[in-house]
Coordinates of C-alpha atoms in Angstrom, one line a residue:
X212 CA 101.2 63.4 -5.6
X213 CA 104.6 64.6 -7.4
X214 CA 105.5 62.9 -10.6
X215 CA 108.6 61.7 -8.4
X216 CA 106.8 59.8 -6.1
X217 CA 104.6 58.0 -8.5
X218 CA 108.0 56.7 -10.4
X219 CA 109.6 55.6 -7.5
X220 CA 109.8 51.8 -6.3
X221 CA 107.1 50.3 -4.0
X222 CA 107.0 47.0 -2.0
X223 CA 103.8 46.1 -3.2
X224 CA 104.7 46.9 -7.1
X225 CA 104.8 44.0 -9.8
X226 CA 108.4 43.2 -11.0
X227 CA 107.2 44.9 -14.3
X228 CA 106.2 48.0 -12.8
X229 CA 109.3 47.9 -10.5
X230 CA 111.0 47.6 -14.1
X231 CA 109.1 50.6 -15.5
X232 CA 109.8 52.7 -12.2
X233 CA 113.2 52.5 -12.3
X234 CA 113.1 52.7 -16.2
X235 CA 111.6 56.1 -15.9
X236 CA 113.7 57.8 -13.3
X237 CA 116.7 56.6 -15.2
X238 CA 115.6 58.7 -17.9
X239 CA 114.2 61.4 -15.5
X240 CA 118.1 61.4 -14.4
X241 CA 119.2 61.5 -17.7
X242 CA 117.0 64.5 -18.6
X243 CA 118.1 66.2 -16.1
X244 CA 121.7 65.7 -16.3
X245 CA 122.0 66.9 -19.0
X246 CA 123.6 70.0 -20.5
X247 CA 125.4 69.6 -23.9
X248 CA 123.1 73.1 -25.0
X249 CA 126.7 75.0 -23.8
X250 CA 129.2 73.7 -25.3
X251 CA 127.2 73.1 -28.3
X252 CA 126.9 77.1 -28.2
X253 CA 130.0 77.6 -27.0
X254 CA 131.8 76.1 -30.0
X255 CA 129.1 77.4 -32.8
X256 CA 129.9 80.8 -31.0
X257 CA 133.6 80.4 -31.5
X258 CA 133.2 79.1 -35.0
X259 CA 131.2 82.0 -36.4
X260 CA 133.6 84.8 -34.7
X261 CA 136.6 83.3 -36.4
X262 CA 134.9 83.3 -39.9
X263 CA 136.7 87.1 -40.6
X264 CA 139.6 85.3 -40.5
X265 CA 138.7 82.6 -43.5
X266 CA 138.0 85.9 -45.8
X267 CA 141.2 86.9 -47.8
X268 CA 142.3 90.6 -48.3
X269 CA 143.1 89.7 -51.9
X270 CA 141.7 87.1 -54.9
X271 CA 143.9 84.2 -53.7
X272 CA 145.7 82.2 -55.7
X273 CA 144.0 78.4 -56.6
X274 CA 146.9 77.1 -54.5
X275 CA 148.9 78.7 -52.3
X276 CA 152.4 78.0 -51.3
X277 CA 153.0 76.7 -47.7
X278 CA 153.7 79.2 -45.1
X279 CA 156.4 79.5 -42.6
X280 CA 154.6 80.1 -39.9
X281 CA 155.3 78.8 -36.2
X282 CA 154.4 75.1 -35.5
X283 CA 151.8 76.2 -32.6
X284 CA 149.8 77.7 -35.5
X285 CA 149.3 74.7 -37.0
X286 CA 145.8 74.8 -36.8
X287 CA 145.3 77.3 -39.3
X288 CA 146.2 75.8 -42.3
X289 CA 148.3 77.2 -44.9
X290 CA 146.1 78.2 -48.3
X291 CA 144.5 81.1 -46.3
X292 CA 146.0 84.6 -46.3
X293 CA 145.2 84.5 -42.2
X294 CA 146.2 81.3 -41.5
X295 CA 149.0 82.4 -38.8
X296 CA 146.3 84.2 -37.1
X297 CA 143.5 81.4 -37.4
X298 CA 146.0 79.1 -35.7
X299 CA 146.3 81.2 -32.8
X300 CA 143.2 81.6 -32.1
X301 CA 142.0 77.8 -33.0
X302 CA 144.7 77.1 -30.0
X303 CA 143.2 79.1 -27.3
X304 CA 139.4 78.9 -28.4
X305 CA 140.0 75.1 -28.6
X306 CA 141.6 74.7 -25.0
X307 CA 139.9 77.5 -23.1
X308 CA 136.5 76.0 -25.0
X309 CA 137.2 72.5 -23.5
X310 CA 138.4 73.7 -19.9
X311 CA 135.3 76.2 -19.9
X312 CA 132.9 73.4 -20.6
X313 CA 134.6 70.9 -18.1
X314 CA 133.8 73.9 -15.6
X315 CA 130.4 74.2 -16.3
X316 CA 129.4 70.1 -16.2
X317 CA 131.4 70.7 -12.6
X318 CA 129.1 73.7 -12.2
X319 CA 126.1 72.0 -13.0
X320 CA 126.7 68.8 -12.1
X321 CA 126.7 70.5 -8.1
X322 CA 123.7 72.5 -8.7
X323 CA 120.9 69.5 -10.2
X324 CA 123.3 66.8 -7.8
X325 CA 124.1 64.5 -10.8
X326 CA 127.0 64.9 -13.2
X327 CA 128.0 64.5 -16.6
X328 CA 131.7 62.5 -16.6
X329 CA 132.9 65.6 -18.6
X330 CA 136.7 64.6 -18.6
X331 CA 136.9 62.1 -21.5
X332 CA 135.4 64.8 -23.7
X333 CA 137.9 67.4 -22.4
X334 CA 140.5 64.9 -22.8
X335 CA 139.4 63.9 -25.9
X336 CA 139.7 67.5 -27.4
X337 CA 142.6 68.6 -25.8
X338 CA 144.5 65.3 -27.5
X339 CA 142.6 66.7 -30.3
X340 CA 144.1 69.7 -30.9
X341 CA 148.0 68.5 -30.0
X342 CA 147.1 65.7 -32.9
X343 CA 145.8 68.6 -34.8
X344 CA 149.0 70.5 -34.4
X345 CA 151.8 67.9 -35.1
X346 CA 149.6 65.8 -37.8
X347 CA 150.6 68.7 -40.3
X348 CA 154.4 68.4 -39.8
X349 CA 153.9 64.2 -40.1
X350 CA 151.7 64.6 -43.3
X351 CA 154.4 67.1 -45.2
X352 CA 157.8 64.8 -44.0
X353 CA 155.8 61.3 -45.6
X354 CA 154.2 63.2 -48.7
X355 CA 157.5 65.1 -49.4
X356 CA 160.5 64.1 -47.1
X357 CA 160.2 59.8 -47.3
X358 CA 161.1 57.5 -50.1
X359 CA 159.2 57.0 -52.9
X360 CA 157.6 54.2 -52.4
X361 CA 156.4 55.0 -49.2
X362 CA 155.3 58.3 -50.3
X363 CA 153.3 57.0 -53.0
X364 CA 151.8 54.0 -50.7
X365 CA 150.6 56.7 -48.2
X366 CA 149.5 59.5 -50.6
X367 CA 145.6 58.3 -50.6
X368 CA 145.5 59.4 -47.3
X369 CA 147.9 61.6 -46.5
X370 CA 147.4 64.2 -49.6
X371 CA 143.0 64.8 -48.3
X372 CA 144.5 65.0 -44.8
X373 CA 147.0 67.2 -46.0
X374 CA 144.2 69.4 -48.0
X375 CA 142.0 69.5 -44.8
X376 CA 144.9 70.8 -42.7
X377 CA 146.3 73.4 -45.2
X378 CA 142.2 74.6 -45.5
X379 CA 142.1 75.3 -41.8
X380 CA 139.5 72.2 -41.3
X381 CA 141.7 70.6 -38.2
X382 CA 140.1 72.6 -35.9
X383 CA 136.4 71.6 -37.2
X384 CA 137.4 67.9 -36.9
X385 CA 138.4 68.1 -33.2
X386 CA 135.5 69.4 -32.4
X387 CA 133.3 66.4 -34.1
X388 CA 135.3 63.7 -32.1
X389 CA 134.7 66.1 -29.1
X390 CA 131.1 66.3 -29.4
X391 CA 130.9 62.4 -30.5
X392 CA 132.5 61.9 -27.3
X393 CA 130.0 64.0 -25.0
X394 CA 127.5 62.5 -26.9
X395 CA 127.9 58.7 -25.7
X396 CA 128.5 60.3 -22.0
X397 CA 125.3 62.3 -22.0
X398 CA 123.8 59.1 -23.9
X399 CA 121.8 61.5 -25.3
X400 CA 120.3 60.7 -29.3
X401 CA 119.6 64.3 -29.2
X402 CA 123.4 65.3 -29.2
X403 CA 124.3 62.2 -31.5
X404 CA 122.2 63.5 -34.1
X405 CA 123.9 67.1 -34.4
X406 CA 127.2 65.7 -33.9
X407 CA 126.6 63.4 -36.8
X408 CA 125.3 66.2 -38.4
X409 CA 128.2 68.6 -38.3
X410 CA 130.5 65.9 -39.1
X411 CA 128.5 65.4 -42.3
X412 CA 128.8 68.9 -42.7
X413 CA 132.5 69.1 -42.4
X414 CA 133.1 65.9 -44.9
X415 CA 130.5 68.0 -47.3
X416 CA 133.1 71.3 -47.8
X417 CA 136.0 69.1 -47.3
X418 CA 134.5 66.8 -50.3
X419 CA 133.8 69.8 -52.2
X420 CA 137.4 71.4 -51.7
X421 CA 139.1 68.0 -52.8
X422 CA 136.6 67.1 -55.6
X423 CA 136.2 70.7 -57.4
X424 CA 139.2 70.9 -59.8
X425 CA 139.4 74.8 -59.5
X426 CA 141.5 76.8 -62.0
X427 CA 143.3 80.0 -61.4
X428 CA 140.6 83.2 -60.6
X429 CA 138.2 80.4 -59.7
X430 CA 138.7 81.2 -55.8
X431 CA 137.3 84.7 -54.5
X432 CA 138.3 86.3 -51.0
X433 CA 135.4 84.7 -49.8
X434 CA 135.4 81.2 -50.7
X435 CA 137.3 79.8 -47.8
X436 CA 134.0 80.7 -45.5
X437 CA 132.2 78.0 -46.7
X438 CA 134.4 76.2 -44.0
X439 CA 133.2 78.3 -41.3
X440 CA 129.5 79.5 -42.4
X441 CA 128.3 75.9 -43.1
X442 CA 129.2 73.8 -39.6
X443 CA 128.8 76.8 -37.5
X444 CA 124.5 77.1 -37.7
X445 CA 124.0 73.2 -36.9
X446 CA 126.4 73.9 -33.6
X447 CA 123.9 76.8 -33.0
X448 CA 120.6 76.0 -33.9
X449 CA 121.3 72.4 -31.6
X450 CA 122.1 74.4 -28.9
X451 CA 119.6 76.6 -29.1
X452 CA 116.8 73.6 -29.3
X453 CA 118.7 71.8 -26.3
X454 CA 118.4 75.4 -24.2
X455 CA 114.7 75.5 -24.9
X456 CA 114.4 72.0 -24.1
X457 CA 116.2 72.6 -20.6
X458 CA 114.0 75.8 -19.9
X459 CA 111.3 74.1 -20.7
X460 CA 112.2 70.9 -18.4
X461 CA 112.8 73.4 -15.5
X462 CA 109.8 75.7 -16.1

């Protein structure tokens, strides 16, 4: 007899073991729908082939003067020598990385016959990275363009917000909410603990860029990587595990 049929309801089953019957095809379902092991690639993926793009040609400067770039590079940042470039490409690896993944729970969703509500994440992230785009242009007019007082009252938060922009961080943070999203649609503790991992990863260099009172020739061409080599193996490596997982489910 199938491990389906023994799990399934019978008229002559106690109202405990009609409880524990439907208790474990729920799960069963849950198991089955899931598929977070993409975009949890998808995004480590991304984040590891933008980290040329956090190394500097030059030994930077311990701060940098803002850059005039476009507004739809925002997500970039402006300490880094790239950060016109890492803007643009945060903007399409951001939307095209949400819309590919909305795809694929579609995709998948068909093939096993139940699906992931996938379009709160995507929503989520795309909001996310607009936010991420105009929060830079809102942080610089009330640090530098309001009056005093209301410069000062607002400096506690917007001078790290500031600091995690300018690094190039935005980008990182969208992706947290995104995943702490999918996570309470999967309902999957799996996915909650990497997404609270990464996040704890992100507030660790973030932390250590605010806290670390650096001095002139104290930043190398490579320092700004730490943004990008630390989040991007917890993305990976929890994909990875969930991939195994799945083969192993369907083998």
């Amino acid at each position: 007899m199938s491990d389906r049929s023994s799990t399934a309801p019978n008229s002559g089953n106690t109202p405990a073991e009609l409880l524990a019957s439907v208790t474990a095809l729920q799960r069963r379902t849950r198991a089955v729908r899931n598929a977070y092991w993409l975009p949890l690639l998808l995004f480590g993926l991304l984040m590891a082939a933008a980290a040329p793009l956090y190394v500097e040609s030059v030994e930077p400067l311990a701060m940098r003067v803002g850059q005039d770039n476009p507004a739809l590079t925002g997500l970039g940042g402006d300490f880094l020598e790239r950060s016109a470039a890492l803007g643009w490409y945060w903007l399409a690896a951001l939307i095209g990385g949400y819309l590919l993944s909305l795809l694929w729970y579609r995709w998948h969703g068909v093939r096993v016959g139940v699906q992931t509500p996938a379009r709160p994440y995507v929503i989520a992230g795309i909001v996310g990275t607009v936010v991420g785009l105009v929060l830079p242009i809102v942080l610089r007019y009330l640090l530098l363009n309001t009056a005093t007082v209301i410069s000062s009252g607002t400096s506690w938060v917007t001078t790290p917000l500031l600091g995690i922009s300018n690094r190039g961080m935005i980008p990182h943070l969208v992706i947290a909410v995104g995943l702490l999203v999918l996570a309470r649609l999967e309902r999957s503790r799996g996915l909650t603990v990497v997404a609270a991992v990464y996040a704890a990863a992100i507030i660790l260099v973030t932390v250590y860029f605010q806290t670390t009172d650096f001095q002139p020739g104290d930043l190398n061409r490579h320092s700004f990587l730490l943004a990008a080599l630390l989040p991007a193996p917890i993305l990976l490596v929890g994909g990875g595990l969930a991939l195994h997982n799945t083969i192993k489910r369907s083998a």
